[in-house]
Structure formats: C-alpha cells, structure tokens
XYZ file of C-alpha atoms in Angstrom:
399
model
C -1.062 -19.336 10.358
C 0.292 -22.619 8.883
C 0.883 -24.515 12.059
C 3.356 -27.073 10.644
C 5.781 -24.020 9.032
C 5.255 -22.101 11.963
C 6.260 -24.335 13.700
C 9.532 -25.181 11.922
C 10.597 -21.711 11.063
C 9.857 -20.846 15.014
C 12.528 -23.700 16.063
C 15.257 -22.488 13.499
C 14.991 -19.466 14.154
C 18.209 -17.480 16.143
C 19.320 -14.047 15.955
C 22.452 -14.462 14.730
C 20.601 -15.753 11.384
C 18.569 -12.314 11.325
C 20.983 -10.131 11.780
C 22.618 -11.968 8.823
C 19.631 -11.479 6.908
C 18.947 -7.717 7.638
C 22.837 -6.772 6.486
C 22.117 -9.114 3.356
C 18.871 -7.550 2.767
C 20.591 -3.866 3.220
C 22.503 -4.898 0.537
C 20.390 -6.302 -1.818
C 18.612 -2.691 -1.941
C 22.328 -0.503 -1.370
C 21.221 1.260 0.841
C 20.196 0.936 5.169
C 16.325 0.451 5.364
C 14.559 2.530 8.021
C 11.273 0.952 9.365
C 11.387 -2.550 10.878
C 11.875 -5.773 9.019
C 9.950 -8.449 10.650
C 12.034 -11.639 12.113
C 9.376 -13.843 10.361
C 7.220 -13.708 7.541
C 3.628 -14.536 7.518
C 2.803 -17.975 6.340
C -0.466 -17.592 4.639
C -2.777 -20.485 3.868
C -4.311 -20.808 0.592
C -7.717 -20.554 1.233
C -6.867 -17.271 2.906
C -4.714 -15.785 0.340
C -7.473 -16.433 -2.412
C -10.518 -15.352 -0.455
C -8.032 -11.792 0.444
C -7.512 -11.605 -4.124
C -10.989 -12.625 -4.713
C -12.217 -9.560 -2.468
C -9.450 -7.222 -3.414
C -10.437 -7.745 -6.911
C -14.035 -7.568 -6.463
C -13.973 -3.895 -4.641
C -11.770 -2.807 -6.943
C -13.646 -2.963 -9.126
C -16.820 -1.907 -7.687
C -15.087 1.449 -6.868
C -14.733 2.178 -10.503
C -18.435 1.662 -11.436
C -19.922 5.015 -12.478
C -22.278 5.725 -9.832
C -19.239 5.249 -7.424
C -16.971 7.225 -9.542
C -19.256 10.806 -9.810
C -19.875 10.425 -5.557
C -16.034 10.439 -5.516
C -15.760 13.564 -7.356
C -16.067 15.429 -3.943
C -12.907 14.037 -3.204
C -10.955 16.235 -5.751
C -9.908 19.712 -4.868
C -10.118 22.423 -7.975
C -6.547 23.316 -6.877
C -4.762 19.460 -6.714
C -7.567 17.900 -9.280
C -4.834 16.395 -12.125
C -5.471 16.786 -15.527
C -5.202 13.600 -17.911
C -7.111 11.014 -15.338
C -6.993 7.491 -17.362
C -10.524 5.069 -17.181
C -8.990 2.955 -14.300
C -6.379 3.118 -11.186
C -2.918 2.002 -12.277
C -1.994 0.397 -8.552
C -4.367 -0.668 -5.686
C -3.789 -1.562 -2.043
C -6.073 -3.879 -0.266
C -4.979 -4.321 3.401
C -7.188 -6.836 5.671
C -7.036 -7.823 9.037
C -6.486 -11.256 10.207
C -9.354 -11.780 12.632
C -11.207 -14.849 14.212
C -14.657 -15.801 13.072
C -17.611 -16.898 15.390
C -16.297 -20.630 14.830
C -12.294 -19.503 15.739
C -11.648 -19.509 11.350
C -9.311 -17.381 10.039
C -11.487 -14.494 8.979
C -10.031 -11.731 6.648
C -11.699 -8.394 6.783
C -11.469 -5.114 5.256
C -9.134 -2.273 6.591
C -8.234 -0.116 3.633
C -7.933 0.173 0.640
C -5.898 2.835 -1.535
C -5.779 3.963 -5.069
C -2.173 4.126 -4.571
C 1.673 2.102 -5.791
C 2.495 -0.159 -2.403
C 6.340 -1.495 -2.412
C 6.310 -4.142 -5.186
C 9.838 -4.460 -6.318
C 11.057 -4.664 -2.305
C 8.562 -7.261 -1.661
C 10.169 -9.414 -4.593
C 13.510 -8.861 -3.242
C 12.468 -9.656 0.323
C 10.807 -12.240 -0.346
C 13.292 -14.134 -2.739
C 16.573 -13.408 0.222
C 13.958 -14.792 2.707
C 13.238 -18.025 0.761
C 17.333 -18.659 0.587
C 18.444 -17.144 3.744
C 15.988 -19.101 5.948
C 15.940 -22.250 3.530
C 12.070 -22.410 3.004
C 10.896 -24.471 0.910
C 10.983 -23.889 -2.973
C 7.805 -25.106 -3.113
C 6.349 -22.071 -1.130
C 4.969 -19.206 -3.305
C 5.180 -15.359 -2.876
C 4.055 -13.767 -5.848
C -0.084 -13.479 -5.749
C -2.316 -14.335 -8.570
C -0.884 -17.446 -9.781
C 1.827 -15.132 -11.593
C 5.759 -16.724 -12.187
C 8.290 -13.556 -11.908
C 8.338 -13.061 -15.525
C 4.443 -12.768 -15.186
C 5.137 -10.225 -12.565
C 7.989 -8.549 -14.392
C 5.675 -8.098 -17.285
C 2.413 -6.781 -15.300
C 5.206 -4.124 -13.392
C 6.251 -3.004 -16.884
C 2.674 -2.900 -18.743
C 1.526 -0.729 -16.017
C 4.540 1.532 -15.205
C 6.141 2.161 -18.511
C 3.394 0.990 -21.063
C 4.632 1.375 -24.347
C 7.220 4.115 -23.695
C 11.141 3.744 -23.848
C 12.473 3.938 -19.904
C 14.412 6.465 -20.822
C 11.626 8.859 -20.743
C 9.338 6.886 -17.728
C 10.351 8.113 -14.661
C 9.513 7.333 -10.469
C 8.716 10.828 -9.318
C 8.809 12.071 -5.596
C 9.456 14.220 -3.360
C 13.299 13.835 -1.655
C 12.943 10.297 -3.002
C 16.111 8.801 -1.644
C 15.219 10.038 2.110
C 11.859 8.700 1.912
C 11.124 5.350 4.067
C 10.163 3.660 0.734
C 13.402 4.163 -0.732
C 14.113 0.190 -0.771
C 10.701 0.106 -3.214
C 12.895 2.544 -5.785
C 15.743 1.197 -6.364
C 14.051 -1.692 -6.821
C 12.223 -0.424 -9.347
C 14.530 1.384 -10.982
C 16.852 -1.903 -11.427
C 13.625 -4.024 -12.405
C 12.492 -1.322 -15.337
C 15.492 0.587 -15.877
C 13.666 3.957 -15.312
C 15.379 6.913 -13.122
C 13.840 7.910 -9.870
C 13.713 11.800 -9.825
C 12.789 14.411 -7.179
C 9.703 16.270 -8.400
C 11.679 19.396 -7.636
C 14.383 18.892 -10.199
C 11.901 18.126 -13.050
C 11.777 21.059 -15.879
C 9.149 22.236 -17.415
C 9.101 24.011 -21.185
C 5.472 24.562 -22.129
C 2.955 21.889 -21.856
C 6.398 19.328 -21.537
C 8.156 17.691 -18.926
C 11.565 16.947 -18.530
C 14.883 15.167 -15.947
C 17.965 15.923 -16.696
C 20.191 12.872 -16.782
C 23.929 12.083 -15.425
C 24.986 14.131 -18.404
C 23.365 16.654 -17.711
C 21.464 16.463 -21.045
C 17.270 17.407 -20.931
C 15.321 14.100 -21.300
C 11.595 13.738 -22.337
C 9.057 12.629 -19.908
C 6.485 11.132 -21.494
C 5.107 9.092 -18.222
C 4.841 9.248 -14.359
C 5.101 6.549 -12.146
C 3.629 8.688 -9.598
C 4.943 8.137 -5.553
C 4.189 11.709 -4.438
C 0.762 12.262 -2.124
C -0.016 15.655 -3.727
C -2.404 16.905 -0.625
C 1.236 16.164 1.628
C 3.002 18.146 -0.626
C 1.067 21.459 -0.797
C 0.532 20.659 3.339
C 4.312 21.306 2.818
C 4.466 23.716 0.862
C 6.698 22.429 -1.583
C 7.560 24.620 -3.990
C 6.823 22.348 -7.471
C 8.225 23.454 -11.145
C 4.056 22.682 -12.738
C 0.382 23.260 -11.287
C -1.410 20.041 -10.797
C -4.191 20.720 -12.515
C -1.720 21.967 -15.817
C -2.801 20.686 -19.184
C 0.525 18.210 -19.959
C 1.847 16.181 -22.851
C 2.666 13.548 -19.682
C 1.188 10.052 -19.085
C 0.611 8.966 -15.373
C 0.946 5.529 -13.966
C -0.450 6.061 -10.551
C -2.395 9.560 -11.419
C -2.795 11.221 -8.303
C -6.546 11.577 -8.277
C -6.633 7.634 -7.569
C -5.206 8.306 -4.524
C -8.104 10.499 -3.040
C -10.949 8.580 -5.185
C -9.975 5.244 -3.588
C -9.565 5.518 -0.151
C -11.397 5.610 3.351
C -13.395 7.694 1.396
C -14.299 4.375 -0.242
C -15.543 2.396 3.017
C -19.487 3.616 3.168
C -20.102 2.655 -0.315
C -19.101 -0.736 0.027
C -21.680 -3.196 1.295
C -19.148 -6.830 1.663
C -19.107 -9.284 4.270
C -15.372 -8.668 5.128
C -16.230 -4.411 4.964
C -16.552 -3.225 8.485
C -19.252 -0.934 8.917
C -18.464 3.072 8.355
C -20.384 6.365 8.374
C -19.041 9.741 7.375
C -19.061 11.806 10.419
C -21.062 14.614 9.174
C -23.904 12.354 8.617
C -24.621 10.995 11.972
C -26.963 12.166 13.997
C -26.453 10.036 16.737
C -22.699 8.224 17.474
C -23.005 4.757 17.651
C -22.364 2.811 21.183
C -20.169 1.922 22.464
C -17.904 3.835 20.625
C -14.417 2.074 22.304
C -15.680 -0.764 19.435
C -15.004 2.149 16.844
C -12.153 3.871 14.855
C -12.006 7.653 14.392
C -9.614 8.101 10.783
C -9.249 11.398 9.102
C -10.327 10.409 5.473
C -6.773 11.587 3.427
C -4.121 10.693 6.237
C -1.543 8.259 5.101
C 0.623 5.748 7.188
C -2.284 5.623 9.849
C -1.381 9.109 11.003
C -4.679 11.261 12.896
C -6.444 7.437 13.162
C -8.195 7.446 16.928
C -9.365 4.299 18.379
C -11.863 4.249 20.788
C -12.787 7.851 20.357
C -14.645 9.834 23.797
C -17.773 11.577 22.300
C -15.630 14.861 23.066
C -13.022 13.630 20.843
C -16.042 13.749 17.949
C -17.284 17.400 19.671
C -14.242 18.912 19.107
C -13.940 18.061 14.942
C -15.140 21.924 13.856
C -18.545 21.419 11.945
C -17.196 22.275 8.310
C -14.450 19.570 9.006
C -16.916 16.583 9.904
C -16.970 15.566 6.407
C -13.593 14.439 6.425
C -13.225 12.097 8.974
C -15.010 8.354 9.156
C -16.414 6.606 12.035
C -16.340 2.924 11.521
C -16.639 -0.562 13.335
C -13.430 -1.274 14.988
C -11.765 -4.567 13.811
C -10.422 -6.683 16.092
C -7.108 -8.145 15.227
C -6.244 -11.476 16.408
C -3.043 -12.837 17.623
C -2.536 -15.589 14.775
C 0.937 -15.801 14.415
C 3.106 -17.972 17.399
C 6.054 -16.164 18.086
C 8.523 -16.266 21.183
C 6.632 -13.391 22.223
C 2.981 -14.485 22.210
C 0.213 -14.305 19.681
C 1.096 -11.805 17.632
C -1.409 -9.350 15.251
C -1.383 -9.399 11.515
C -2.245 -7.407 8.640
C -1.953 -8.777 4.882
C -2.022 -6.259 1.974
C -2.562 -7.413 -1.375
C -1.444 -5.392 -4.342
C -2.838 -4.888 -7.492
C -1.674 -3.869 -10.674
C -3.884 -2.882 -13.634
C -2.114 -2.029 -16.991
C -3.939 0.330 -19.431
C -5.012 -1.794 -21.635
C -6.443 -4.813 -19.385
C -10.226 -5.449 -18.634
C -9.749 -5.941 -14.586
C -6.967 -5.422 -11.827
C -4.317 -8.340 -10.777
C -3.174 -9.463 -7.678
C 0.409 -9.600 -7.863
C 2.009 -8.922 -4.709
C 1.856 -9.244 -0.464
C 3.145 -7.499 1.914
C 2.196 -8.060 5.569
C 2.884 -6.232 8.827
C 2.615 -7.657 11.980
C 1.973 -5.810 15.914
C 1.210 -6.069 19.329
C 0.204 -2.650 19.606
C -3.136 -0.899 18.337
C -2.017 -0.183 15.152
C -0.606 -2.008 12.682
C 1.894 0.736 10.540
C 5.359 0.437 10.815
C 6.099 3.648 12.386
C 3.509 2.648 15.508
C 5.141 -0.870 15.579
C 9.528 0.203 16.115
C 10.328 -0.941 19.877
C 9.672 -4.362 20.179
C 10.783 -7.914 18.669
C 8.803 -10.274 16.022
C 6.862 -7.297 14.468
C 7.187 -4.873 11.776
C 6.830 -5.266 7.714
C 7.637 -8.367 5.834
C 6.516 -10.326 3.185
C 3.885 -13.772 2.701
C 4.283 -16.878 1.332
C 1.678 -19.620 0.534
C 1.486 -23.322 -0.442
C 1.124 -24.113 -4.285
C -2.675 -25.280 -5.456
C-alpha cells in the first residue's frame, strides 16, 4: 500500500529469511503458534491509518450513547447477562476492509466491530522481531495513536489491572494454553505480570473468587481480564465453578456483556460513510437484489464462523422464523487486491484496537493487526493453504 516499501521489502524478501523469522518469533512467545503468520506485513499509509482511528473512535463511541445502549439490551440473555457491567467497554475491535473508491483511492470501510480484547501484547512482539529481522526502517511506526511503548505499556495496564496488585488480576479462559491466541497470553502475562488461569480451576467461597498459585496457596481475585466468549462456553457445556449472572466481589476488564452489546448486532444502528449497509433479517420484508452483493452472518459467531456470502433466497427460507432475529443481511464489501506480492494482488483487512481504561473520557487506538487473503474471507482459519496471507502486523510512516 506504500509502493516504495513494497517495493523494497518485495525484492528482499527469500524464504530462508522467513523461516528464520517464524522459529525466532516461536520463540519470542515459548511456545509454536498455530494460525498463519503472514510473509509480509501491511505497510499502511498515514492518511489511511488515521482516517481507520478517527472512525474506530467515533463508533465507539456512538455505540455507548444511551439510546444505543437500552436497544442493545436484547442482546443479553437472563441466563449469561453478567453482573457488575462498568459505564464503558474495556477493549474494542474495529476491523475494515481495504477497498477501492470510485476514483481507485484507498477506501477503508467497516467490517466489524467487537466489544471484545484482540491480541495486543503479540502484535507488540511481532511487530518489534519484524522491524529487526527484516531491517525496516526505525523510522516506521507500529503502535497506533501516536503512543511510544511506554504509552502503550501504561494504557495495557490502566485498563487490565487498574489499580489492583497483579497478583490478584488475572487472564481468564477456557483451556487457555490450547487456545489459538495463546501467543496474546503469554504476552500479557510477561508485559503485566498477571497469571493466565483456566476458568475451570478458579474457586469460589461466597461472593469471592480465587487461583491458586504455584504454591498451591488460594489467591484473591479482585479483577478479570476476561478472554472467554461466555455464549461458546455454555454452547459447550462447560461445566464453570460461578453463574454468570452471580453477584461477585470481582472487577472485569473486558466484562462479557461488551462482547454481545458491541457486535454485528451493532451494524444497523450505525449510519457512517465507511458502514456498509445492514438489516436484521427478521425485519425485511423483501431481500434485497441481487443478493450475491450481500453477506449472510449469524449475529454472535466469532472467527467468521456461520458467515454466508452470496446467500440463495433458500439459504434465507430455511433460517426457522423465531431464529431470523439473529442473523444480519448486509452489503457485501468488496475487498481489493492492494498489496503486490509474488502471488498477485492480494486482499487486506486492518483491525484497529482500542483500549479504554476506567477512568478515561474516550477509547484509544493503540494497536493493528492486519490479515491478509485471496479467498472470500479474511479469518485466519479460512486463509491456511496458501503463501503471502494470513495474520500479521502494520506499520506506518511518522507525521
């Protein structure tokens, strides 16, 4: 996307040098990662990167004004609604699709956005071993926002731990170190000095939480950093040592109703010139045409899992009536090939993440991530099989 690094990092570029990289980058994070690294990362040009904050930013926090907050009620389920929600979403996802305007300009535009913690420690470590490995520039810039690493350091730790001693903040999910986004917690966990637990150890003694540690010794919880999707784990049954809706002494950074408040859920309600059209399926009378321009998504899915593009008006038939009002019918994006690679023009997809500690008045951008395809979706488990595509990380040029 920045011809003249393209360019250069294209030329370099041999896979004897990657495959140096991926071992180095397995061992930055201790352990072997399991979705595909990218051979490149995305160079992203400034204009682009601000115009993707500046938007981020701006929904975010439209989808916490009240009118938007009591439709999203609907969204929370009397049996996973969590007790304890705070006044704002700790973490926010903003993906966008890099797509050509009417004039061939770089055009950013909406594909989701989630009240949920993205991999922001991983993306620092990527991104630093990429800088050094492939001998980019120092001048280049990977953390969003205008933010140095201490800046970063200090947003992480405002929002995850908040006044609390790490000893008693923990990173809680489910089978955490078999979970793709391992790389993400150890990260964390070496950045904040917090323990990553399995929700199933944790014990509970009245309206308290606790881990035990190497010792063996009970330790307080007095906050969450939250990576468990709660809807995922009662699909799964997972037998869990509290209710979700139980009255706790706990804090949550990342409280789980975020995750179903801001979501697809989100995309009717917000009227923006990089928002793709969307309608709630239950509410249309008549599909749209032709619907091979649209996307079929199942409102709560995660990882892009149920998502149907270019639905058949059977495919719409068949949703059961009393199920309509959890999918989403909207305007199918379409993804150009912006990045040069050996391979073609390749797709890409650049998430911004923001971080909003308790105490701030608005979210920051802090973080990228990007993913890039040739196929129809852009996830990393659709995207395994071929070369130059897969997750990585962004840099930009200084102001």
């Amino acid at each position: 996307m920045i011809k003249e690094l393209r360019e250069q990092f294209n030329r370099d570029f041999n896979d004897e040098i990657f495959s140096s990289f991926l071992r180095r980058l397995d061992d930055r994070v201790r352990l072997k990662i399991q979705f595909r690294v990218c051979e490149t990362p995305l160079f992203v040009p400034k204009h682009v990167q601000q115009t993707c904050e500046e938007t981020a930013v701006e929904l975010a926090l439209r989808l916490h004004e009240p009118e938007y907050l009591a439709l999203s009620d609907r969204t929370l389920h009397p049996k996973i609604e969590v007790a304890g929600q705070p006044d704002h979403a700790s973490f926010i996802a903003v993906d966008f699709a890099m797509t050509y305007d009417t004039e061939n300009r770089i055009k950013p535009m909406l594909v989701e956005i989630q009240g949920f913690p993205s991999l922001m420690g991983y993306q620092l470590f990527l991104a630093e071993l990429a800088q050094e490995h492939f001998a980019l520039s120092p001048d280049l810039e990977y953390i969003n926002g205008g933010n140095t690493r201490p800046q970063f350091i200090d947003l992480l730790r405002r929002t995850v731990v908040a006044h609390h001693d790490p000893e008693n903040v923990i990173l809680m999910d489910f089978n955490p170190w078999h979970q793709k986004t391992c790389p993400d917690f150890y990260a964390i966990k070496e950045l904040l000095g917090i323990e990553v637990i399995d929700i199933r150890h944790i014990v509970k003694q009245g309206k308290h939480l606790f881990y035990k540690n190497e010792n063996g010794s009970l330790i307080p919880i007095s906050r969450i950093f939250n990576r468990s999707i709660v809807d995922e784990l009662e699909r799964e049954q997972v037998a869990i040592p509290f209710n979700w809706n139980d009255d706790l002494y706990v804090e949550w950074a990342g409280h789980p109703n975020w995750f179903f408040r801001i979501s697809k859920f989100s995309s009717p309600y917000l009227d923006h010139p990089l928002v793709p059209s969307s309608w709630f399926l239950h509410e249309l009378d008549e599909y749209p045409e032709p619907l091979d321009r649209y996307v079929l998504k199942p409102l709560f899915s995660f990882a892009g899992s149920g998502v149907i593009i270019g639905p058949t008006r059977d495919d719409l038939d068949a949703i059961p009536e009393d199920k309509r009002s959890n999918y989403l019918l909207q305007e199918r994006i379409d993804f150009a090939g912006v990045v040069d690679t050996p391979y073609g023009g390749t797709r890409a997809e650049f998430r911004v993440m923001l971080l909003w500690p308790p105490e701030d008045e608005q979210p920051r951008p802090v973080m990228g991530l990007m993913r890039m395809g040739r196929g129809d979706k852009m996830g990393v488990d659709q995207n395994t099989d071929m070369r130059w595509i897969g997750a990585s990380c962004n840099f930009f040029p200084p102001e």
